[in-house]
Tab-separated table of C-alpha atoms in Angstrom:
chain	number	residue	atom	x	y	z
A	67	UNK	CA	101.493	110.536	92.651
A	68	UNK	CA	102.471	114.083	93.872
A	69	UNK	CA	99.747	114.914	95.793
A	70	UNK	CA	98.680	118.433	97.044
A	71	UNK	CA	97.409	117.287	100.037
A	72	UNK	CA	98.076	114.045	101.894
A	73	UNK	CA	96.135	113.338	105.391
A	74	UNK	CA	97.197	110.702	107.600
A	75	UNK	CA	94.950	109.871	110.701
A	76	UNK	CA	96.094	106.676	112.624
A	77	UNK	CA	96.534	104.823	116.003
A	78	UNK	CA	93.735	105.895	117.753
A	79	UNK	CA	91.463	102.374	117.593
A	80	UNK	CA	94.974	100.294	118.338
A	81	UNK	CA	94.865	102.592	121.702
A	82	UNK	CA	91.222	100.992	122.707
A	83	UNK	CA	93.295	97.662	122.433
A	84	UNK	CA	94.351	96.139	125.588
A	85	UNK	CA	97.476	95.047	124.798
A	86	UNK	CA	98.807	97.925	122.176
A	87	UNK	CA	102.308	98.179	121.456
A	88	UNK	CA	102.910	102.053	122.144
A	89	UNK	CA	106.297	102.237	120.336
A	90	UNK	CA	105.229	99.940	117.463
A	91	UNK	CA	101.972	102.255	116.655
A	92	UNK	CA	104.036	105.426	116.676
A	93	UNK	CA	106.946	103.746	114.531
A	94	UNK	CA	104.289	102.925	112.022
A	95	UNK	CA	103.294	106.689	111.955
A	96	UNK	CA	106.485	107.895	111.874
A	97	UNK	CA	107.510	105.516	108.682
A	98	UNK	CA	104.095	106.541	106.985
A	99	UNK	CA	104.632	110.525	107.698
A	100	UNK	CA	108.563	109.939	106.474
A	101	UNK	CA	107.062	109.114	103.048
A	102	UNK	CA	104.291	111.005	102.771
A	103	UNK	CA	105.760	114.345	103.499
A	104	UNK	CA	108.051	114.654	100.987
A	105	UNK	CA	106.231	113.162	98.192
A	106	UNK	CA	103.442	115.456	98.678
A	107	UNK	CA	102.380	119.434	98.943
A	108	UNK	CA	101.273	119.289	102.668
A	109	UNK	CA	101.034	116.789	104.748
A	110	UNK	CA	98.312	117.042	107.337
A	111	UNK	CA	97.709	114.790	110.246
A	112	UNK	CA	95.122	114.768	113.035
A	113	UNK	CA	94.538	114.782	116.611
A	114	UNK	CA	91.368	112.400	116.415
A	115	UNK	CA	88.018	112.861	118.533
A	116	UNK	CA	87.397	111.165	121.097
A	117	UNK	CA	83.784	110.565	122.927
A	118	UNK	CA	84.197	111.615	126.577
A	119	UNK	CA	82.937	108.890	129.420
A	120	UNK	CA	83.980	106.076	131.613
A	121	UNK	CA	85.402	103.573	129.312
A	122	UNK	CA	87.223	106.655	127.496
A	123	UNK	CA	88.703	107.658	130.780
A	124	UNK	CA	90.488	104.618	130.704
A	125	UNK	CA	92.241	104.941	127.118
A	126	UNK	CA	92.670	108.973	127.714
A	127	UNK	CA	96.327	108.664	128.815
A	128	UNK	CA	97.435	106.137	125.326
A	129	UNK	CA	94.861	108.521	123.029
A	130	UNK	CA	97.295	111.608	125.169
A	131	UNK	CA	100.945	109.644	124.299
A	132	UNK	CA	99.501	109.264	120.586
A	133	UNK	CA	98.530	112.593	120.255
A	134	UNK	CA	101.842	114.178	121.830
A	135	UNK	CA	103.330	111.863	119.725
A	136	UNK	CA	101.526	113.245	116.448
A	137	UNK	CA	102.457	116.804	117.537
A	138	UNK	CA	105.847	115.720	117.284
A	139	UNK	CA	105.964	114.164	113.938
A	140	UNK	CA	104.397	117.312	112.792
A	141	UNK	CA	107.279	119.222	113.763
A	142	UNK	CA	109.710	116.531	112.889
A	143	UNK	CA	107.341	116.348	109.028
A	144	UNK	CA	106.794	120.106	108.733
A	145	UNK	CA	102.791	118.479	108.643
A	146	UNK	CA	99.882	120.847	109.534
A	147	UNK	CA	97.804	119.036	112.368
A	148	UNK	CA	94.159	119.614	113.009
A	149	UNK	CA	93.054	119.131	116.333
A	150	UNK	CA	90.183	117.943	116.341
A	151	UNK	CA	90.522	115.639	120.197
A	152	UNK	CA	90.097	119.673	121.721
A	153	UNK	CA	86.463	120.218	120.015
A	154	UNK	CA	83.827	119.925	122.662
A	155	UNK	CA	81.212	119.662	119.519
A	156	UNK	CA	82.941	116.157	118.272
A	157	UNK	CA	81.461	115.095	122.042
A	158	UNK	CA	77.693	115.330	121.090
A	159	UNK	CA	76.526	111.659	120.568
A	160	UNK	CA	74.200	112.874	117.754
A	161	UNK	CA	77.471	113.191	115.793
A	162	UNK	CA	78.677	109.539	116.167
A	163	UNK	CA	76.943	106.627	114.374
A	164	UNK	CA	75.061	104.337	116.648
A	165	UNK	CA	78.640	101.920	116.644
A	166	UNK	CA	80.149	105.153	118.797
A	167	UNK	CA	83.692	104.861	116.533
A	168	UNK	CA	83.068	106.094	113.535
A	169	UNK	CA	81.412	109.703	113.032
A	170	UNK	CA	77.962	110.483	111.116
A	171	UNK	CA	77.574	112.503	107.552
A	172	UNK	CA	77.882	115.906	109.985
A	173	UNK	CA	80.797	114.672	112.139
A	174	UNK	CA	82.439	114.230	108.404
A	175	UNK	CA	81.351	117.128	107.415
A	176	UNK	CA	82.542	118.897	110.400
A	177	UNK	CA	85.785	116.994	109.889
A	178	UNK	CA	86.410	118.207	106.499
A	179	UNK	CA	85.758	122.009	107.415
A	180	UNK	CA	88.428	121.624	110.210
A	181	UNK	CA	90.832	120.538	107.762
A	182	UNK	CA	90.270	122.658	104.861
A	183	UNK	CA	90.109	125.800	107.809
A	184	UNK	CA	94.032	124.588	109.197
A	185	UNK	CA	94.482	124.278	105.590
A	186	UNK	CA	94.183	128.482	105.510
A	187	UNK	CA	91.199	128.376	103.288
A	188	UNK	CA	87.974	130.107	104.098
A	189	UNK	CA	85.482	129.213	105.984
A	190	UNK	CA	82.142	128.064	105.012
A	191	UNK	CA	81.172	127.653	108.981
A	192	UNK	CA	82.424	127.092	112.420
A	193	UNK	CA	82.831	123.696	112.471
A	194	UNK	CA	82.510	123.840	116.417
A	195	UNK	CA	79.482	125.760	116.651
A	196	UNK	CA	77.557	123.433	119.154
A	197	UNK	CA	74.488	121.573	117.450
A	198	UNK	CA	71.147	123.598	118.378
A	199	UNK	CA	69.163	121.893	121.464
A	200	UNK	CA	67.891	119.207	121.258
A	201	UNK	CA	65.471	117.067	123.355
A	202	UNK	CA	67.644	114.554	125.606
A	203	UNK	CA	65.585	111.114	125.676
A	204	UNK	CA	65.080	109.727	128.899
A	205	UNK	CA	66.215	107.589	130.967
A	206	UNK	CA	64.675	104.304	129.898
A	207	UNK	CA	65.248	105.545	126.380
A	208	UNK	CA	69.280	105.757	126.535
A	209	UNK	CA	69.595	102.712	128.678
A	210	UNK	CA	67.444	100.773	125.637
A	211	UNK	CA	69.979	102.719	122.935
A	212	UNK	CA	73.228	101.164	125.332
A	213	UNK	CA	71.473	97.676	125.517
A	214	UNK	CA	71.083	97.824	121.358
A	215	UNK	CA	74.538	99.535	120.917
A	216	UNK	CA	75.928	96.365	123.423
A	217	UNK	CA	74.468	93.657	121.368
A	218	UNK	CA	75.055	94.494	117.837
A	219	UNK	CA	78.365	96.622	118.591
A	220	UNK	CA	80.524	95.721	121.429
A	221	UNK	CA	79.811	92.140	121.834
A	222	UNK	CA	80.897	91.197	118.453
A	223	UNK	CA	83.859	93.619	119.221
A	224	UNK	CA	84.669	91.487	122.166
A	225	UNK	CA	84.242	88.647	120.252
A	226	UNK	CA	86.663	89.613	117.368
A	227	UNK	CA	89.484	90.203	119.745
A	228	UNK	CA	88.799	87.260	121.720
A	229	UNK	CA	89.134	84.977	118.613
A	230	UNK	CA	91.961	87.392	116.921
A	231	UNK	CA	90.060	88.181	114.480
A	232	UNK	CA	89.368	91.973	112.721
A	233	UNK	CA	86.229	93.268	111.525
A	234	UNK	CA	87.658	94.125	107.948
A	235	UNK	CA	88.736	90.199	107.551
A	236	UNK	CA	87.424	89.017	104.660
A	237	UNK	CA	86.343	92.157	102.833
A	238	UNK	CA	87.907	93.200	99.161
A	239	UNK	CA	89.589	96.269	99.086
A	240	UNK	CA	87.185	99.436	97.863
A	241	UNK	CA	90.507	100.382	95.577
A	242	UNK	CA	93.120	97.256	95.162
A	243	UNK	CA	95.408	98.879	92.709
A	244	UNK	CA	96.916	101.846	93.255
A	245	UNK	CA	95.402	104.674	90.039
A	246	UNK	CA	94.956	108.404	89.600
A	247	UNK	CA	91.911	109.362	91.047
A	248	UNK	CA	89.113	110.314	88.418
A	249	UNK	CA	86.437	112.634	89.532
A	250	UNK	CA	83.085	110.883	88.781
A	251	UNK	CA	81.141	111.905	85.955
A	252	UNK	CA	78.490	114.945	86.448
């Protein structure tokens, strides 16, 4: 389809998995990036946030191989790459949803000014400004918020890749067929 702009982000959930194939996550990447990059105007890939904290600590060095690896198939790709792993700001919690994967609307947002700022366009803000303060809830209060985030998050989690199963099983694709994209209508 000749696309301006083509961004690829991938690999960094398969690191939280305990038994990830390395090699076979970076050979995916490197076939994607291989047809991407010349079928489009700029490739662009990403150096994805991660939250900082215990369990992180243990995925940091496969998130660190992925990433050096990503660096590489930028050079390899002539791809822009937007780090966005070396933002302090993607740390705040209040940009994550309450799952702790996936960002909020201002961790998109945020996302999309990084890009369109490696991109050499200008700058609506500094997407790593710091959030103002905020009020930190207490103790009792974040302990309740890791109890809730256990039981409708990461015990299902477990339980998906106990049973080999994947959360998108058994959803229809938001676009099956591949079509031009059409703006929506004002």
């Amino acid at each position: 389809m000749r696309a301006d702009v083509v961004t690829l982000v991938g690999g960094l959930n398969d690191t939280l998995r305990p038994k990830v194939d390395m090699g076979r996550v970076c050979g995916l990447l490197e076939e994607a990036a291989g047809k991407l990059a010349p079928s489009c105007g700029q490739l662009v890939l990403m150096r994805s946030p991660g939250r900082n904290g215990p369990v992180m600590e243990r995925f940091r060095p496969r998130m660190e191989e992925l990433f050096d690896f990503v660096d590489g198939l930028a050079a390899r790709h002539g791809a822009l790459v937007v780090d966005l792993y070396g933002a302090p700001v993607l740390a705040d919690p209040r940009l994550w949803h309450a799952d702790r994967l996936h960002l909020t609307a201002e961790g998109h947002r945020r996302v999309a000014e990084a890009v369109w700022q490696t991109l050499g366009l200008a700058a609506e803000d500094d997407w790593r400004a710091p959030l103002a303060p905020g009020v930190l809830p207490g103790w009792a209060a974040r302990r309740g918020s890791d109890l809730q985030f256990a039981r409708e998050h990461l015990v299902p989690w477990i339980g998906r890749r106990v049973t080999g199963r994947s959360s998108g099983d058994g959803r229809p694709a938001k676009r099956p067929d591949l079509l031009p994209y059409a703006p929506p209508s004002p």
